[in-house]
Amino acid sequence: MKMMNFIPIRTTTVRAFQEGVNDSHGNAPEVRISDGGGLPCRHCLDYIPEGEEYLILSHKPFSSTQPYAEQGPIFLHKKACKSYENRSILPKICDPKGQLLIRGYSADERIVYGTGKVVQNYQIETEAQKILNQQDVAYIHVRSASNNCYQFRIEQDEK
Ligand SMILES: [Zn+2]
C-alpha cells in the first residue's frame, strides 16, 4: 500500500532563516515572542509555545518562479527545532476541529484545477488520498483555510 507522507519545509532552508538569512522578499525574518495562540512552526509541525521566540517571514514553497509559485507568510521556531519525524502521522497542527485548504499540484509545480478543497481536518487524509489518486497530481499543498498560509505538503511514497 502507498504511504502518505506529511512533509515540512527542508531543514537546510529553515536553518538559514533561523540564522537570519533574508527571506524571498529580501527581508530579515521578523523575531517575535509567541503568545501561545496556535502558531504552527512549518519545520517541526508543532505549535510554538507561549514565551518562545519565533520568526515571521515570507516563503515560496516552490523550486521555480513560474506563475503558480505563490509566496506568503509563515512562522518558524527561532531556535533550531527538529524536522517533523513521524511523517506518516498527521501533524498535531491539524487540530481535528479545524479546517485546512488542500490542493493538488503537478510534477511541474502547477495547480491541478479541480483539486482545491477546504476540508475538516479529521477528513484530511481521506480527502488527500482522493486527490493523490489522480494521475496528474504529484503532491498536495496544505494551507490555512482562512488565511491561505502554507502549512506543509503531502506526498506519496510511490506513484
Ligand atoms: Zn519548529
CSV table of N, CA and C and ligand atoms in Angstrom, one decimal:
chain,number,residue,atom,x,y,z
A,1,MET,N,0.8,-1.2,0.0
A,1,MET,CA,0.0,0.0,0.0
A,1,MET,C,0.9,1.3,0.0
A,2,LYS,N,0.4,2.2,-0.7
A,2,LYS,CA,1.2,3.5,-0.8
A,2,LYS,C,1.0,4.2,0.5
A,3,MET,N,2.1,4.8,1.0
A,3,MET,CA,2.1,5.5,2.3
A,3,MET,C,2.0,7.0,2.0
A,4,MET,N,1.1,7.7,2.8
A,4,MET,CA,1.0,9.2,2.7
A,4,MET,C,2.1,9.8,3.6
A,5,ASN,N,2.8,10.8,3.2
A,5,ASN,CA,3.8,11.4,4.0
A,5,ASN,C,3.5,12.9,4.1
A,6,PHE,N,3.7,13.4,5.3
A,6,PHE,CA,3.5,14.8,5.6
A,6,PHE,C,4.8,15.5,5.8
A,7,ILE,N,5.1,16.4,4.8
A,7,ILE,CA,6.5,16.9,4.6
A,7,ILE,C,6.6,18.3,5.0
A,8,PRO,N,7.5,18.6,6.0
A,8,PRO,CA,7.8,20.0,6.3
A,8,PRO,C,8.7,20.7,5.4
A,9,ILE,N,9.0,22.0,5.6
A,9,ILE,CA,10.0,22.7,4.8
A,9,ILE,C,11.4,22.1,5.1
A,10,ARG,N,12.2,22.0,4.1
A,10,ARG,CA,13.5,21.3,4.3
A,10,ARG,C,14.4,22.0,5.4
A,11,THR,N,15.1,21.2,6.1
A,11,THR,CA,15.9,21.7,7.2
A,11,THR,C,16.9,22.7,6.8
A,12,THR,N,17.6,22.5,5.7
A,12,THR,CA,18.6,23.4,5.3
A,12,THR,C,18.0,24.8,5.0
A,13,THR,N,16.8,24.9,4.4
A,13,THR,CA,16.1,26.1,4.2
A,13,THR,C,15.8,26.8,5.5
A,14,VAL,N,15.2,26.0,6.4
A,14,VAL,CA,14.8,26.5,7.7
A,14,VAL,C,16.0,27.0,8.6
A,15,ARG,N,17.1,26.3,8.6
A,15,ARG,CA,18.2,26.7,9.4
A,15,ARG,C,18.7,28.0,8.9
A,16,ALA,N,18.7,28.3,7.6
A,16,ALA,CA,19.2,29.5,7.1
A,16,ALA,C,18.3,30.7,7.6
A,17,PHE,N,17.0,30.5,7.6
A,17,PHE,CA,16.1,31.5,8.2
A,17,PHE,C,16.4,31.7,9.7
A,18,GLN,N,16.6,30.6,10.4
A,18,GLN,CA,16.8,30.7,11.8
A,18,GLN,C,18.1,31.4,12.1
A,19,GLU,N,19.1,31.3,11.2
A,19,GLU,CA,20.3,32.0,11.3
A,19,GLU,C,20.3,33.5,10.8
A,20,GLY,N,19.1,33.9,10.3
A,20,GLY,CA,18.9,35.3,10.0
A,20,GLY,C,19.0,35.6,8.5
A,21,VAL,N,19.1,34.6,7.7
A,21,VAL,CA,19.2,34.8,6.2
A,21,VAL,C,17.9,35.5,5.7
A,22,ASN,N,18.0,36.4,4.8
A,22,ASN,CA,16.8,37.1,4.3
A,22,ASN,C,15.8,36.1,3.6
A,23,ASP,N,14.6,36.5,3.7
A,23,ASP,CA,13.5,35.7,3.1
A,23,ASP,C,13.4,36.0,1.6
A,24,SER,N,12.4,35.4,0.9
A,24,SER,CA,12.2,35.6,-0.5
A,24,SER,C,12.0,37.0,-1.0
A,25,HIS,N,11.5,37.9,0.0
A,25,HIS,CA,11.4,39.3,-0.3
A,25,HIS,C,12.6,40.1,-0.1
A,26,GLY,N,13.7,39.4,0.4
A,26,GLY,CA,14.9,40.2,0.8
A,26,GLY,C,14.9,40.8,2.1
A,27,ASN,N,13.9,40.4,3.0
A,27,ASN,CA,13.8,41.0,4.3
A,27,ASN,C,14.4,40.0,5.3
A,28,ALA,N,15.0,40.5,6.4
A,28,ALA,CA,15.4,39.6,7.5
A,28,ALA,C,14.1,39.1,8.2
A,29,PRO,N,14.1,37.8,8.6
A,29,PRO,CA,12.9,37.3,9.3
A,29,PRO,C,12.6,38.1,10.5
A,30,GLU,N,11.3,38.4,10.8
A,30,GLU,CA,11.0,39.2,12.0
A,30,GLU,C,11.0,38.2,13.2
A,31,VAL,N,11.5,38.7,14.3
A,31,VAL,CA,11.5,37.9,15.5
A,31,VAL,C,10.4,38.4,16.5
A,32,ARG,N,9.6,37.4,16.9
A,32,ARG,CA,8.5,37.8,17.9
A,32,ARG,C,8.5,36.7,19.0
A,33,ILE,N,7.7,37.0,20.0
A,33,ILE,CA,7.6,36.1,21.2
A,33,ILE,C,6.1,35.5,21.1
A,34,SER,N,6.1,34.2,21.1
A,34,SER,CA,4.8,33.6,21.0
A,34,SER,C,3.9,33.9,22.2
A,35,ASP,N,2.6,34.2,21.9
A,35,ASP,CA,1.6,34.4,22.9
A,35,ASP,C,0.8,33.0,23.2
A,36,GLY,N,1.4,32.0,22.5
A,36,GLY,CA,0.7,30.7,22.7
A,36,GLY,C,-0.5,30.5,21.9
A,37,GLY,N,-0.8,31.4,21.0
A,37,GLY,CA,-2.1,31.4,20.3
A,37,GLY,C,-2.1,30.6,19.0
A,38,GLY,N,-1.6,29.4,19.1
A,38,GLY,CA,-1.7,28.5,18.0
A,38,GLY,C,-0.9,28.9,16.8
A,39,LEU,N,0.4,29.1,16.9
A,39,LEU,CA,1.3,29.4,15.8
A,39,LEU,C,2.0,28.2,15.4
A,40,PRO,N,1.7,27.7,14.2
A,40,PRO,CA,2.3,26.4,13.8
A,40,PRO,C,3.7,26.6,13.1
A,41,CYS,N,4.7,26.0,13.6
A,41,CYS,CA,6.0,26.0,13.0
A,41,CYS,C,6.0,25.1,11.8
A,42,ARG,N,6.5,25.5,10.7
A,42,ARG,CA,6.5,24.7,9.4
A,42,ARG,C,7.7,23.8,9.3
A,43,HIS,N,8.4,23.6,10.4
A,43,HIS,CA,9.5,22.7,10.3
A,43,HIS,C,9.3,21.5,11.2
A,44,CYS,N,9.0,21.8,12.5
A,44,CYS,CA,8.7,20.6,13.4
A,44,CYS,C,7.2,20.3,13.4
A,45,LEU,N,6.4,21.1,12.7
A,45,LEU,CA,5.0,20.9,12.5
A,45,LEU,C,4.3,20.8,13.9
A,46,ASP,N,4.7,21.6,14.8
A,46,ASP,CA,4.1,21.7,16.1
A,46,ASP,C,3.9,23.2,16.4
A,47,TYR,N,3.1,23.4,17.5
A,47,TYR,CA,2.8,24.8,17.8
A,47,TYR,C,4.0,25.4,18.6
A,48,ILE,N,4.2,26.7,18.4
A,48,ILE,CA,5.3,27.4,19.2
A,48,ILE,C,4.7,27.8,20.5
A,49,PRO,N,5.3,27.3,21.6
A,49,PRO,CA,4.7,27.5,22.9
A,49,PRO,C,4.8,29.0,23.4
A,50,GLU,N,4.0,29.4,24.2
A,50,GLU,CA,4.0,30.7,24.8
A,50,GLU,C,5.3,31.1,25.4
A,51,GLY,N,5.8,32.3,25.1
A,51,GLY,CA,7.1,32.7,25.6
A,51,GLY,C,8.3,32.4,24.8
A,52,GLU,N,8.1,31.5,23.7
A,52,GLU,CA,9.2,31.2,22.9
A,52,GLU,C,9.3,32.1,21.7
A,53,GLU,N,10.6,32.4,21.3
A,53,GLU,CA,10.8,33.2,20.1
A,53,GLU,C,10.4,32.5,18.8
A,54,TYR,N,9.9,33.2,17.9
A,54,TYR,CA,9.6,32.6,16.6
A,54,TYR,C,9.8,33.7,15.5
A,55,LEU,N,9.8,33.2,14.3
A,55,LEU,CA,10.1,34.0,13.1
A,55,LEU,C,8.9,34.2,12.3
A,56,ILE,N,8.7,35.3,11.7
A,56,ILE,CA,7.7,35.6,10.7
A,56,ILE,C,8.5,36.0,9.4
A,57,LEU,N,8.2,35.3,8.3
A,57,LEU,CA,8.9,35.6,7.1
A,57,LEU,C,8.1,35.2,5.9
A,58,SER,N,8.5,35.6,4.7
A,58,SER,CA,7.8,35.3,3.5
A,58,SER,C,8.5,34.1,2.8
A,59,HIS,N,7.7,33.1,2.5
A,59,HIS,CA,8.4,31.9,1.9
A,59,HIS,C,7.6,31.4,0.7
A,60,LYS,N,8.4,31.0,-0.3
A,60,LYS,CA,7.8,30.5,-1.6
A,60,LYS,C,8.1,29.0,-1.6
A,61,PRO,N,7.2,28.1,-1.3
A,61,PRO,CA,7.4,26.7,-1.2
A,61,PRO,C,7.4,26.0,-2.6
A,62,PHE,N,8.2,26.6,-3.5
A,62,PHE,CA,8.3,26.0,-4.9
A,62,PHE,C,9.8,26.2,-5.3
A,63,SER,N,10.2,25.4,-6.3
A,63,SER,CA,11.6,25.5,-6.7
A,63,SER,C,11.9,26.4,-7.8
A,64,SER,N,10.7,27.0,-8.4
A,64,SER,CA,10.9,27.9,-9.5
A,64,SER,C,10.0,29.1,-9.3
A,65,THR,N,10.1,30.0,-10.2
A,65,THR,CA,9.3,31.3,-10.1
A,65,THR,C,8.2,31.4,-11.1
A,66,GLN,N,7.7,30.3,-11.6
A,66,GLN,CA,6.6,30.3,-12.5
A,66,GLN,C,5.3,30.9,-11.9
A,67,PRO,N,4.3,31.2,-12.7
A,67,PRO,CA,3.1,31.9,-12.2
A,67,PRO,C,2.4,31.3,-11.0
A,68,TYR,N,2.5,29.9,-10.9
A,68,TYR,CA,1.8,29.3,-9.8
A,68,TYR,C,2.6,29.2,-8.5
A,69,ALA,N,3.8,29.8,-8.5
A,69,ALA,CA,4.6,29.7,-7.3
A,69,ALA,C,4.3,30.8,-6.3
A,70,GLU,N,3.2,30.6,-5.6
A,70,GLU,CA,2.7,31.5,-4.6
A,70,GLU,C,3.8,31.7,-3.5
A,71,GLN,N,3.8,32.9,-3.0
A,71,GLN,CA,4.7,33.2,-1.8
A,71,GLN,C,3.8,33.8,-0.7
A,72,GLY,N,4.2,33.5,0.5
A,72,GLY,CA,3.3,34.1,1.6
A,72,GLY,C,4.0,33.9,2.9
A,73,PRO,N,3.3,34.4,4.0
A,73,PRO,CA,3.9,34.4,5.3
A,73,PRO,C,3.8,33.0,6.0
A,74,ILE,N,4.9,32.7,6.7
A,74,ILE,CA,4.9,31.5,7.5
A,74,ILE,C,5.6,31.8,8.9
A,75,PHE,N,5.3,30.9,9.8
A,75,PHE,CA,6.0,31.0,11.1
A,75,PHE,C,7.0,29.9,11.2
A,76,LEU,N,8.1,30.1,11.9
A,76,LEU,CA,9.1,29.1,12.3
A,76,LEU,C,9.6,29.3,13.7
A,77,HIS,N,10.0,28.3,14.4
A,77,HIS,CA,10.7,28.5,15.6
A,77,HIS,C,12.0,29.3,15.3
A,78,LYS,N,12.3,30.2,16.3
A,78,LYS,CA,13.6,30.9,16.2
A,78,LYS,C,14.8,29.9,16.5
A,79,LYS,N,14.5,29.0,17.4
A,79,LYS,CA,15.6,28.0,17.8
A,79,LYS,C,15.6,27.0,16.7
A,80,ALA,N,16.7,26.2,16.7
A,80,ALA,CA,17.0,25.2,15.7
A,80,ALA,C,16.1,23.9,16.1
A,81,CYS,N,14.8,24.0,15.8
A,81,CYS,CA,14.0,22.9,16.1
A,81,CYS,C,14.2,21.7,15.2
A,82,LYS,N,13.7,20.5,15.6
A,82,LYS,CA,13.9,19.3,14.8
A,82,LYS,C,12.9,19.2,13.7
A,83,SER,N,13.3,18.7,12.6
A,83,SER,CA,12.3,18.5,11.5
A,83,SER,C,11.3,17.4,11.9
A,84,TYR,N,10.0,17.6,11.4
A,84,TYR,CA,9.0,16.6,11.8
A,84,TYR,C,9.4,15.2,11.3
A,85,GLU,N,9.3,14.3,12.3
A,85,GLU,CA,9.9,13.0,12.1
A,85,GLU,C,8.9,11.9,11.6
A,86,ASN,N,7.8,11.8,12.3
A,86,ASN,CA,6.8,10.7,12.1
A,86,ASN,C,6.0,11.1,10.9
A,87,ARG,N,6.5,11.1,9.7
A,87,ARG,CA,5.9,11.7,8.6
A,87,ARG,C,4.7,10.9,8.0
A,88,SER,N,4.5,9.7,8.5
A,88,SER,CA,3.2,9.0,8.1
A,88,SER,C,2.1,9.4,9.0
A,89,ILE,N,2.3,10.2,10.1
A,89,ILE,CA,1.3,10.5,11.0
A,89,ILE,C,0.9,12.0,10.8
A,90,LEU,N,-0.4,12.2,10.8
A,90,LEU,CA,-0.9,13.6,10.6
A,90,LEU,C,-0.4,14.5,11.7
A,91,PRO,N,0.2,15.6,11.3
A,91,PRO,CA,0.8,16.5,12.3
A,91,PRO,C,-0.2,17.1,13.3
A,92,LYS,N,0.3,17.4,14.5
A,92,LYS,CA,-0.5,17.9,15.6
A,92,LYS,C,-1.2,19.2,15.2
A,93,ILE,N,-0.5,20.0,14.3
A,93,ILE,CA,-1.1,21.3,14.0
A,93,ILE,C,-2.4,21.2,13.2
A,94,CYS,N,-2.8,19.9,12.8
A,94,CYS,CA,-4.1,19.7,12.2
A,94,CYS,C,-5.1,19.4,13.3
A,95,ASP,N,-5.4,20.4,14.1
A,95,ASP,CA,-6.5,20.3,15.1
A,95,ASP,C,-7.7,19.7,14.5
A,96,PRO,N,-8.2,18.6,15.0
A,96,PRO,CA,-9.4,17.9,14.4
A,96,PRO,C,-10.6,18.8,14.3
A,97,LYS,N,-10.7,19.9,15.1
A,97,LYS,CA,-11.9,20.8,15.0
A,97,LYS,C,-11.7,21.8,13.9
A,98,GLY,N,-10.5,21.9,13.4
A,98,GLY,CA,-10.2,23.0,12.4
A,98,GLY,C,-10.5,22.6,11.0
A,99,GLN,N,-10.1,23.5,10.1
A,99,GLN,CA,-10.3,23.3,8.6
A,99,GLN,C,-9.0,23.7,8.0
A,100,LEU,N,-8.6,23.0,6.9
A,100,LEU,CA,-7.5,23.4,6.0
A,100,LEU,C,-7.9,23.3,4.6
A,101,LEU,N,-7.1,24.0,3.8
A,101,LEU,CA,-7.3,24.0,2.3
A,101,LEU,C,-6.2,23.0,1.8
A,102,ILE,N,-6.7,22.1,1.0
A,102,ILE,CA,-5.7,21.2,0.3
A,102,ILE,C,-5.9,21.3,-1.2
A,103,ARG,N,-4.7,21.2,-1.9
A,103,ARG,CA,-4.8,21.4,-3.3
A,103,ARG,C,-3.7,20.6,-4.0
A,104,GLY,N,-4.0,20.0,-5.1
A,104,GLY,CA,-3.1,19.1,-5.8
A,104,GLY,C,-2.2,19.9,-6.8
A,105,TYR,N,-1.0,19.5,-6.9
A,105,TYR,CA,0.0,20.1,-7.8
A,105,TYR,C,0.6,19.1,-8.8
A,106,SER,N,0.9,19.5,-10.0
A,106,SER,CA,1.5,18.6,-10.9
A,106,SER,C,3.0,18.5,-10.6
A,107,ALA,N,3.7,17.6,-11.3
A,107,ALA,CA,5.2,17.5,-11.1
A,107,ALA,C,5.9,18.8,-11.5
A,108,ASP,N,5.3,19.6,-12.4
A,108,ASP,CA,6.0,20.9,-12.7
A,108,ASP,C,5.4,22.0,-11.9
A,109,GLU,N,4.9,21.7,-10.7
A,109,GLU,CA,4.6,22.7,-9.6
A,109,GLU,C,3.4,23.6,-10.0
A,110,ARG,N,2.5,23.1,-10.8
A,110,ARG,CA,1.3,23.9,-11.2
A,110,ARG,C,0.1,23.3,-10.6
A,111,ILE,N,-0.9,24.2,-10.2
A,111,ILE,CA,-2.2,23.7,-9.7
A,111,ILE,C,-2.9,22.8,-10.6
A,112,VAL,N,-3.3,21.7,-10.1
A,112,VAL,CA,-4.2,20.8,-10.9
A,112,VAL,C,-5.6,21.2,-10.6
A,113,TYR,N,-6.2,21.9,-11.6
A,113,TYR,CA,-7.5,22.5,-11.4
A,113,TYR,C,-8.6,21.4,-11.0
A,114,GLY,N,-9.4,21.8,-10.1
A,114,GLY,CA,-10.5,20.9,-9.7
A,114,GLY,C,-10.1,20.2,-8.4
A,115,THR,N,-8.9,20.3,-8.0
A,115,THR,CA,-8.5,19.5,-6.8
A,115,THR,C,-8.6,20.3,-5.5
A,116,GLY,N,-8.6,21.7,-5.6
A,116,GLY,CA,-8.6,22.5,-4.4
A,116,GLY,C,-9.9,22.4,-3.6
A,117,LYS,N,-9.7,22.3,-2.3
A,117,LYS,CA,-10.9,22.0,-1.4
A,117,LYS,C,-10.6,22.3,0.0
A,118,VAL,N,-11.6,23.0,0.7
A,118,VAL,CA,-11.5,23.2,2.1
A,118,VAL,C,-12.1,22.0,2.8
A,119,VAL,N,-11.3,21.4,3.7
A,119,VAL,CA,-11.8,20.1,4.4
A,119,VAL,C,-11.7,20.3,5.9
A,120,GLN,N,-12.5,19.5,6.6
A,120,GLN,CA,-12.4,19.4,8.0
A,120,GLN,C,-11.1,18.6,8.3
A,121,ASN,N,-10.4,18.9,9.3
A,121,ASN,CA,-9.1,18.3,9.5
A,121,ASN,C,-9.2,16.8,9.7
A,122,TYR,N,-10.3,16.4,10.4
A,122,TYR,CA,-10.4,14.9,10.6
A,122,TYR,C,-10.6,14.1,9.3
A,123,GLN,N,-11.0,14.8,8.3
A,123,GLN,CA,-11.2,14.2,7.0
A,123,GLN,C,-10.0,14.4,6.0
A,124,ILE,N,-8.9,15.0,6.5
A,124,ILE,CA,-7.9,15.4,5.6
A,124,ILE,C,-7.2,14.2,4.9
A,125,GLU,N,-7.0,13.1,5.6
A,125,GLU,CA,-6.3,12.0,5.0
A,125,GLU,C,-7.2,11.4,3.9
A,126,THR,N,-8.4,11.2,4.2
A,126,THR,CA,-9.4,10.6,3.2
A,126,THR,C,-9.4,11.5,1.9
A,127,GLU,N,-9.5,12.8,2.1
A,127,GLU,CA,-9.7,13.7,1.0
A,127,GLU,C,-8.4,13.9,0.3
A,128,ALA,N,-7.3,13.9,1.0
A,128,ALA,CA,-5.9,14.0,0.3
A,128,ALA,C,-5.7,12.7,-0.5
A,129,GLN,N,-6.1,11.6,-0.1
A,129,GLN,CA,-5.9,10.3,-0.8
A,129,GLN,C,-6.7,10.4,-2.2
A,130,LYS,N,-7.9,11.0,-2.1
A,130,LYS,CA,-8.7,11.1,-3.4
A,130,LYS,C,-7.9,12.0,-4.4
A,131,ILE,N,-7.3,13.0,-3.9
A,131,ILE,CA,-6.5,13.9,-4.8
A,131,ILE,C,-5.3,13.2,-5.3
A,132,LEU,N,-4.6,12.6,-4.4
A,132,LEU,CA,-3.3,11.9,-4.8
A,132,LEU,C,-3.6,10.7,-5.8
A,133,ASN,N,-4.8,10.2,-5.8
A,133,ASN,CA,-5.1,9.1,-6.7
A,133,ASN,C,-5.2,9.6,-8.1
A,134,GLN,N,-5.4,10.9,-8.3
A,134,GLN,CA,-5.5,11.5,-9.7
A,134,GLN,C,-4.1,11.4,-10.4
A,135,GLN,N,-4.2,10.9,-11.6
A,135,GLN,CA,-3.0,10.6,-12.4
A,135,GLN,C,-2.0,11.8,-12.4
A,136,ASP,N,-2.5,13.0,-12.6
A,136,ASP,CA,-1.6,14.2,-12.9
A,136,ASP,C,-1.2,14.9,-11.6
A,137,VAL,N,-1.6,14.4,-10.4
A,137,VAL,CA,-1.2,15.0,-9.2
A,137,VAL,C,0.1,14.4,-8.6
A,138,ALA,N,1.1,15.3,-8.4
A,138,ALA,CA,2.4,14.8,-7.8
A,138,ALA,C,2.4,14.9,-6.3
A,139,TYR,N,1.8,16.0,-5.8
A,139,TYR,CA,1.8,16.2,-4.4
A,139,TYR,C,0.7,17.2,-4.0
A,140,ILE,N,0.5,17.4,-2.7
A,140,ILE,CA,-0.6,18.3,-2.3
A,140,ILE,C,0.1,19.4,-1.4
A,141,HIS,N,-0.4,20.6,-1.5
A,141,HIS,CA,-0.1,21.7,-0.6
A,141,HIS,C,-1.2,21.8,0.4
A,142,VAL,N,-0.9,21.9,1.7
A,142,VAL,CA,-1.9,22.1,2.7
A,142,VAL,C,-1.7,23.6,3.2
A,143,ARG,N,-2.8,24.3,3.2
A,143,ARG,CA,-2.8,25.7,3.6
A,143,ARG,C,-3.9,26.0,4.6
A,144,SER,N,-3.7,27.2,5.2
A,144,SER,CA,-4.7,27.6,6.1
A,144,SER,C,-6.0,27.9,5.3
A,145,ALA,N,-7.2,27.4,5.8
A,145,ALA,CA,-8.4,27.6,5.1
A,145,ALA,C,-8.9,29.1,5.2
A,146,SER,N,-8.5,29.8,6.2
A,146,SER,CA,-9.0,31.2,6.4
A,146,SER,C,-7.9,32.2,5.9
A,147,ASN,N,-6.7,31.9,6.1
A,147,ASN,CA,-5.6,32.8,5.7
A,147,ASN,C,-4.7,32.5,4.5
A,148,ASN,N,-4.9,31.3,4.0
A,148,ASN,CA,-4.2,30.8,2.9
A,148,ASN,C,-2.7,30.5,3.1
A,149,CYS,N,-2.2,30.6,4.4
A,149,CYS,CA,-0.8,30.5,4.6
A,149,CYS,C,-0.4,29.0,4.4
A,150,TYR,N,0.8,28.8,3.8
A,150,TYR,CA,1.3,27.5,3.5
A,150,TYR,C,1.6,26.8,4.8
A,151,GLN,N,1.2,25.5,4.9
A,151,GLN,CA,1.5,24.7,6.2
A,151,GLN,C,2.5,23.6,5.9
A,152,PHE,N,2.3,22.7,5.0
A,152,PHE,CA,3.2,21.6,4.7
A,152,PHE,C,2.7,20.9,3.4
A,153,ARG,N,3.4,19.9,3.0
A,153,ARG,CA,3.0,19.2,1.8
A,153,ARG,C,2.7,17.7,2.1
A,154,ILE,N,1.9,17.1,1.2
A,154,ILE,CA,1.6,15.7,1.4
A,154,ILE,C,2.1,15.0,0.1
A,155,GLU,N,2.9,14.0,0.3
A,155,GLU,CA,3.3,13.2,-0.9
A,155,GLU,C,3.0,11.7,-0.6
A,156,GLN,N,3.2,11.0,-1.7
A,156,GLN,CA,3.0,9.5,-1.5
A,156,GLN,C,4.4,8.9,-1.8
A,157,ASP,N,4.6,7.8,-1.1
A,157,ASP,CA,5.9,7.1,-1.2
A,157,ASP,C,6.3,6.8,-2.7
A,158,GLU,N,5.3,6.2,-3.4
A,158,GLU,CA,5.5,5.9,-4.8
A,158,GLU,C,4.3,6.3,-5.5
A,159,LYS,N,4.4,6.4,-6.8
A,159,LYS,CA,3.2,6.9,-7.6
A,159,LYS,C,3.1,6.0,-8.8
B,1,ZN,ZN,9.7,24.3,15.0
